[in-house]
C-alpha atoms as a PDB file:
ATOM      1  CA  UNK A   1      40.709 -43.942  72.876  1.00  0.00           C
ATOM      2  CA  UNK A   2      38.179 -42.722  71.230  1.00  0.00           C
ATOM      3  CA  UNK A   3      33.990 -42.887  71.160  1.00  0.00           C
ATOM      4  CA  UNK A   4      33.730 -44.266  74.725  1.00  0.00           C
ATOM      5  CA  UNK A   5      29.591 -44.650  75.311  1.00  0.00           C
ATOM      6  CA  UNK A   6      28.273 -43.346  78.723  1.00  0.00           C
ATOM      7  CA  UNK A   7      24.452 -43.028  79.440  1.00  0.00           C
ATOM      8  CA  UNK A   8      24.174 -40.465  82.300  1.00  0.00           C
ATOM      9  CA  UNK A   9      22.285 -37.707  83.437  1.00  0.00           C
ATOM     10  CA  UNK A  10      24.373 -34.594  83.429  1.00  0.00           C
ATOM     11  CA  UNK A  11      22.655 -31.164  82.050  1.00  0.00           C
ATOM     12  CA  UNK A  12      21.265 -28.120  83.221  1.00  0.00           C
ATOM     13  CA  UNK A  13      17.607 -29.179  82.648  1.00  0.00           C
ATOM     14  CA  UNK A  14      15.661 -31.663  84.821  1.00  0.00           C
ATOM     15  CA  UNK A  15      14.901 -33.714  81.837  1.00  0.00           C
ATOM     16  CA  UNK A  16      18.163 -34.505  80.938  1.00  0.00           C
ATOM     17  CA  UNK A  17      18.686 -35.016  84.750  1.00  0.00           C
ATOM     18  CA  UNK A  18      15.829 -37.565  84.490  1.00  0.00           C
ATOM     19  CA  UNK A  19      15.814 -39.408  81.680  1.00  0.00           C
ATOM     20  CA  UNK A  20      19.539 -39.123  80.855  1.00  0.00           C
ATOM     21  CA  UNK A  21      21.456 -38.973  77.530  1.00  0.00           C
ATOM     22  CA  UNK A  22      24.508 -40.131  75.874  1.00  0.00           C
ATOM     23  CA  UNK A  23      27.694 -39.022  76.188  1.00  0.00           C
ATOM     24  CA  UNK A  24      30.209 -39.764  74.053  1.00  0.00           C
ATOM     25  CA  UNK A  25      34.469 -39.616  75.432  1.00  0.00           C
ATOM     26  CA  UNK A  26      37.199 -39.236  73.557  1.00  0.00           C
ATOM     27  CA  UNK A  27      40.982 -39.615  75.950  1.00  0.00           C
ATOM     28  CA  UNK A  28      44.268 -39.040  74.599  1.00  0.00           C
ATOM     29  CA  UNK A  29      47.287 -39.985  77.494  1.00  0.00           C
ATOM     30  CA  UNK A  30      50.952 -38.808  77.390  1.00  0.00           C
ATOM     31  CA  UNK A  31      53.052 -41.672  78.310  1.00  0.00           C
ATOM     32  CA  UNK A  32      56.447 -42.536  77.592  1.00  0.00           C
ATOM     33  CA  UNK A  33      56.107 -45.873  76.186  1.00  0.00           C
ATOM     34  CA  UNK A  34      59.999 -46.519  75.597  1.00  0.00           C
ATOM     35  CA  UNK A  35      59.886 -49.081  78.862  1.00  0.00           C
ATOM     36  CA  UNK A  36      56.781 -50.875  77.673  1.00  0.00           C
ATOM     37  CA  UNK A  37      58.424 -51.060  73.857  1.00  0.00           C
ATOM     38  CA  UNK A  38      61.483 -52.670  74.917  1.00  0.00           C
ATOM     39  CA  UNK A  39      60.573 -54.738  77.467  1.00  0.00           C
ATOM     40  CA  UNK A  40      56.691 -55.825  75.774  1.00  0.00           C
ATOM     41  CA  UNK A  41      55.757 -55.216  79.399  1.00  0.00           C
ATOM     42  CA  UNK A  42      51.811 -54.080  80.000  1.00  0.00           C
ATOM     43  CA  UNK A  43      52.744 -53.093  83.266  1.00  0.00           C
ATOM     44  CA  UNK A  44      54.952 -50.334  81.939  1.00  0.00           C
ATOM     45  CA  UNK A  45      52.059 -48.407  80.271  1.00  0.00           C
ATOM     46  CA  UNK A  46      48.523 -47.536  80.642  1.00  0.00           C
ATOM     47  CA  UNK A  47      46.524 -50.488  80.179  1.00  0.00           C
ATOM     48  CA  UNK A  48      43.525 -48.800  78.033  1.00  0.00           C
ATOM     49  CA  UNK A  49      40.891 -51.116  79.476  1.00  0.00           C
ATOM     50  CA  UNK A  50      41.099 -50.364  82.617  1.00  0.00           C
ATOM     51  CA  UNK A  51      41.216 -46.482  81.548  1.00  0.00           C
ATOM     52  CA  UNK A  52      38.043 -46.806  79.608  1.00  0.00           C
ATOM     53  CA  UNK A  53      36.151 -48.720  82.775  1.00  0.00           C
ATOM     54  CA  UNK A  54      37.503 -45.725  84.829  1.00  0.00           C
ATOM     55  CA  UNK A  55      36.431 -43.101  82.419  1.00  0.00           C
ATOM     56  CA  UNK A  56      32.864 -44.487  81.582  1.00  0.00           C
ATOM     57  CA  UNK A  57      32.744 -44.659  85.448  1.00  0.00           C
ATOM     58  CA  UNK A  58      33.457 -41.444  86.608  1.00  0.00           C
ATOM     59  CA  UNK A  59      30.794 -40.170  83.564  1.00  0.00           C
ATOM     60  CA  UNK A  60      28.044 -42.143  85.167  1.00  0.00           C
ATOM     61  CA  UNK A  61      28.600 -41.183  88.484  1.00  0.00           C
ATOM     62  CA  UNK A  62      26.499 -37.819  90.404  1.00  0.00           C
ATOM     63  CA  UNK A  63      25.391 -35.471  87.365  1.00  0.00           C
ATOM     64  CA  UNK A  64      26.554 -31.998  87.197  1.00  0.00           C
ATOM     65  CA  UNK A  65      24.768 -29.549  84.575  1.00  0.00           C
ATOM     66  CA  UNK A  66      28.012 -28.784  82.297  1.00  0.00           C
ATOM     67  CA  UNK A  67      29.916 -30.984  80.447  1.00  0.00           C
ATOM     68  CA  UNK A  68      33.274 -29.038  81.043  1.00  0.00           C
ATOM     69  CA  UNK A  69      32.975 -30.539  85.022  1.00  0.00           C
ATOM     70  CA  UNK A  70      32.461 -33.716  83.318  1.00  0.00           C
ATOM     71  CA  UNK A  71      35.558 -33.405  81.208  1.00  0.00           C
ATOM     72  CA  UNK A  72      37.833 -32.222  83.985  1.00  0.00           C
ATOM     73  CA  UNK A  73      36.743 -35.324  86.567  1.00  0.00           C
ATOM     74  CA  UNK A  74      37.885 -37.867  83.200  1.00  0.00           C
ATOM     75  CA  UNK A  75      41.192 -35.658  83.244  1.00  0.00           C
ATOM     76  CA  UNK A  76      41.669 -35.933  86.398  1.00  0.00           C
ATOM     77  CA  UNK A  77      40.727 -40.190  86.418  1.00  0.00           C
ATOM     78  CA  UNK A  78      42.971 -40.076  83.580  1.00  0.00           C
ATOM     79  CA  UNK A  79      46.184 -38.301  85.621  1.00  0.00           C
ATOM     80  CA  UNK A  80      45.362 -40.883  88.205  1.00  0.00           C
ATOM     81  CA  UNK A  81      47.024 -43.840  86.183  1.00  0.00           C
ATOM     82  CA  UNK A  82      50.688 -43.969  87.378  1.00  0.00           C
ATOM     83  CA  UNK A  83      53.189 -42.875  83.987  1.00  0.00           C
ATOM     84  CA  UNK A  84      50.184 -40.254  82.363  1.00  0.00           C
ATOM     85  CA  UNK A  85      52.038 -36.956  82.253  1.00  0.00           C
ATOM     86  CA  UNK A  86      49.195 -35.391  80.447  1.00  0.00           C
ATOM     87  CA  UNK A  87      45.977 -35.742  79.130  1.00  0.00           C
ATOM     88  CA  UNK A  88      43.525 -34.847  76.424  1.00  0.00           C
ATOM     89  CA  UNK A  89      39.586 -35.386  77.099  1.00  0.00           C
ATOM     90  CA  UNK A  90      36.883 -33.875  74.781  1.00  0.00           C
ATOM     91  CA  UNK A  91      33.288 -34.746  75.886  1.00  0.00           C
ATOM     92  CA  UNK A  92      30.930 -35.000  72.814  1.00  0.00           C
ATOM     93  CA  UNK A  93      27.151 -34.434  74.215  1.00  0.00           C
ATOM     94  CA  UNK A  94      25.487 -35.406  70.537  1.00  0.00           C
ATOM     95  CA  UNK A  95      21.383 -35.413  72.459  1.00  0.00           C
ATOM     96  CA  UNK A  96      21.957 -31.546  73.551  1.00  0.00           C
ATOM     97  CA  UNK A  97      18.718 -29.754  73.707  1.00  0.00           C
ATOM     98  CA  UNK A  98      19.538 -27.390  71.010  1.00  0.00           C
ATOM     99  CA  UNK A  99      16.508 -26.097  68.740  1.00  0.00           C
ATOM    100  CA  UNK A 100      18.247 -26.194  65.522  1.00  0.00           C
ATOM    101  CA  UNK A 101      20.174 -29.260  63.556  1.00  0.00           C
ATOM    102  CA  UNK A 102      23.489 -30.067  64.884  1.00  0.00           C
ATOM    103  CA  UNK A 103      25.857 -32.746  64.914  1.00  0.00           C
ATOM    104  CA  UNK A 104      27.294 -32.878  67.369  1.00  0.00           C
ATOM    105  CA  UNK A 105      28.251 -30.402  70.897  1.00  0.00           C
ATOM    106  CA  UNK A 106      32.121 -30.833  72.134  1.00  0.00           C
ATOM    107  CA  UNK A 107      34.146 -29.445  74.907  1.00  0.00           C
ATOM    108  CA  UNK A 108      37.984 -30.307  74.610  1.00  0.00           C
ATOM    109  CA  UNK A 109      40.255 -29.891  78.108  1.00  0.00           C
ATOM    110  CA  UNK A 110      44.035 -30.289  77.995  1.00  0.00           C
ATOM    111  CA  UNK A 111      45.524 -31.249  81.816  1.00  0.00           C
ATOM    112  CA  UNK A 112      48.772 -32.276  83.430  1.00  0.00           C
ATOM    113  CA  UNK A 113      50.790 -33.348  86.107  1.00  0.00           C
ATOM    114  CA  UNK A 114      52.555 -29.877  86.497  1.00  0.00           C
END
Protein backbone atom coordinates (compact mmCIF):
# COMPACT_ATOMS: atom_id res chain seq x y z
CA UNK A 1 0.00 0.00 0.00
CA UNK A 2 1.03 3.00 -0.72
CA UNK A 3 0.27 7.00 0.26
CA UNK A 4 -1.56 6.12 3.51
CA UNK A 5 -2.61 9.88 5.07
CA UNK A 6 -1.95 10.33 8.87
CA UNK A 7 -2.28 13.82 10.58
CA UNK A 8 -0.16 13.57 13.79
CA UNK A 9 2.13 15.36 15.80
CA UNK A 10 5.49 13.69 15.74
CA UNK A 11 8.78 16.08 15.42
CA UNK A 12 11.42 17.41 17.37
CA UNK A 13 9.92 20.95 17.60
CA UNK A 14 6.93 21.95 19.78
CA UNK A 15 5.18 23.28 16.80
CA UNK A 16 4.99 20.32 14.98
CA UNK A 17 4.09 18.72 18.40
CA UNK A 18 1.20 21.25 18.48
CA UNK A 19 -0.26 21.84 15.52
CA UNK A 20 0.67 18.54 13.82
CA UNK A 21 1.50 17.64 10.18
CA UNK A 22 1.02 15.06 7.63
CA UNK A 23 2.53 12.05 7.29
CA UNK A 24 2.43 10.15 4.49
CA UNK A 25 3.02 5.72 4.73
CA UNK A 26 4.02 3.67 2.30
CA UNK A 27 3.91 -0.65 3.55
CA UNK A 28 5.12 -3.35 1.50
CA UNK A 29 4.27 -7.14 3.34
CA UNK A 30 5.97 -10.48 2.48
CA UNK A 31 3.35 -13.05 2.36
CA UNK A 32 3.08 -16.18 0.67
CA UNK A 33 -0.07 -15.83 -1.11
CA UNK A 34 -0.06 -19.45 -2.78
CA UNK A 35 -3.00 -20.52 -0.04
CA UNK A 36 -5.06 -17.42 -0.66
CA UNK A 37 -4.53 -17.95 -4.75
CA UNK A 38 -5.80 -21.34 -4.78
CA UNK A 39 -8.28 -21.39 -2.45
CA UNK A 40 -9.70 -17.33 -3.23
CA UNK A 41 -9.69 -17.38 0.56
CA UNK A 42 -9.22 -13.65 2.33
CA UNK A 43 -8.52 -15.34 5.36
CA UNK A 44 -5.33 -16.79 3.96
CA UNK A 45 -3.65 -13.36 3.42
CA UNK A 46 -3.35 -9.99 4.82
CA UNK A 47 -6.49 -8.27 4.43
CA UNK A 48 -5.00 -4.63 3.42
CA UNK A 49 -7.83 -2.76 5.11
CA UNK A 50 -7.45 -3.74 8.17
CA UNK A 51 -3.49 -3.15 7.73
CA UNK A 52 -4.03 0.39 6.65
CA UNK A 53 -6.58 1.12 9.85
CA UNK A 54 -3.70 -0.42 11.94
CA UNK A 55 -0.98 1.55 10.33
CA UNK A 56 -2.75 5.04 10.23
CA UNK A 57 -3.42 4.07 13.92
CA UNK A 58 -0.30 3.41 15.35
CA UNK A 59 0.94 6.93 13.34
CA UNK A 60 -1.60 8.90 15.26
CA UNK A 61 -0.99 7.56 18.43
CA UNK A 62 1.77 9.40 21.34
CA UNK A 63 4.29 11.54 19.10
CA UNK A 64 7.89 10.85 19.19
CA UNK A 65 10.36 13.54 17.53
CA UNK A 66 11.87 11.15 14.65
CA UNK A 67 10.21 9.61 12.05
CA UNK A 68 12.54 6.44 12.06
CA UNK A 69 10.53 5.47 15.69
CA UNK A 70 7.54 6.09 13.70
CA UNK A 71 8.56 3.75 10.94
CA UNK A 72 9.71 0.94 13.19
CA UNK A 73 6.19 0.93 15.44
CA UNK A 74 4.27 0.50 11.53
CA UNK A 75 6.92 -2.44 11.07
CA UNK A 76 6.33 -3.79 13.91
CA UNK A 77 2.01 -3.35 13.50
CA UNK A 78 2.80 -4.70 10.23
CA UNK A 79 4.75 -8.14 11.63
CA UNK A 80 1.78 -8.34 13.90
CA UNK A 81 -0.63 -9.69 11.08
CA UNK A 82 -0.37 -13.53 11.25
CA UNK A 83 1.48 -14.87 7.55
CA UNK A 84 3.82 -11.27 7.19
CA UNK A 85 7.34 -12.66 7.13
CA UNK A 86 8.69 -9.28 6.39
CA UNK A 87 8.04 -5.88 5.90
CA UNK A 88 8.90 -2.70 4.10
CA UNK A 89 7.71 0.82 5.67
CA UNK A 90 9.09 4.20 4.40
CA UNK A 91 7.57 7.24 6.24
CA UNK A 92 7.36 10.31 3.87
CA UNK A 93 7.20 13.60 6.27
CA UNK A 94 6.46 16.10 3.04
CA UNK A 95 5.62 19.49 5.93
CA UNK A 96 9.36 19.05 7.43
CA UNK A 97 10.63 22.29 8.70
CA UNK A 98 13.40 22.50 6.29
CA UNK A 99 14.51 26.16 5.11
CA UNK A 100 15.07 25.38 1.58
CA UNK A 101 12.58 23.75 -1.27
CA UNK A 102 12.11 20.13 -0.99
CA UNK A 103 9.82 17.58 -1.99
CA UNK A 104 9.59 15.51 -0.04
CA UNK A 105 11.73 13.89 3.46
CA UNK A 106 11.71 9.81 3.58
CA UNK A 107 13.02 7.26 5.92
CA UNK A 108 12.77 3.58 4.51
CA UNK A 109 13.08 0.49 7.33
CA UNK A 110 13.25 -3.13 6.19
CA UNK A 111 12.05 -5.71 9.29
CA UNK A 112 11.31 -9.37 9.83
CA UNK A 113 10.22 -12.15 11.70
CA UNK A 114 13.84 -13.57 12.16
Amino acid sequence: MTGIRVRAHHGVFDFERERGQEFVIDVSVAVDLAGAAAGDDLGSTVHYGELAVAVARAVERDPVDLIETVAERVAEVALGFAGVEEATVTVHKPQAPIEVPFDDVAVTIVRSRS
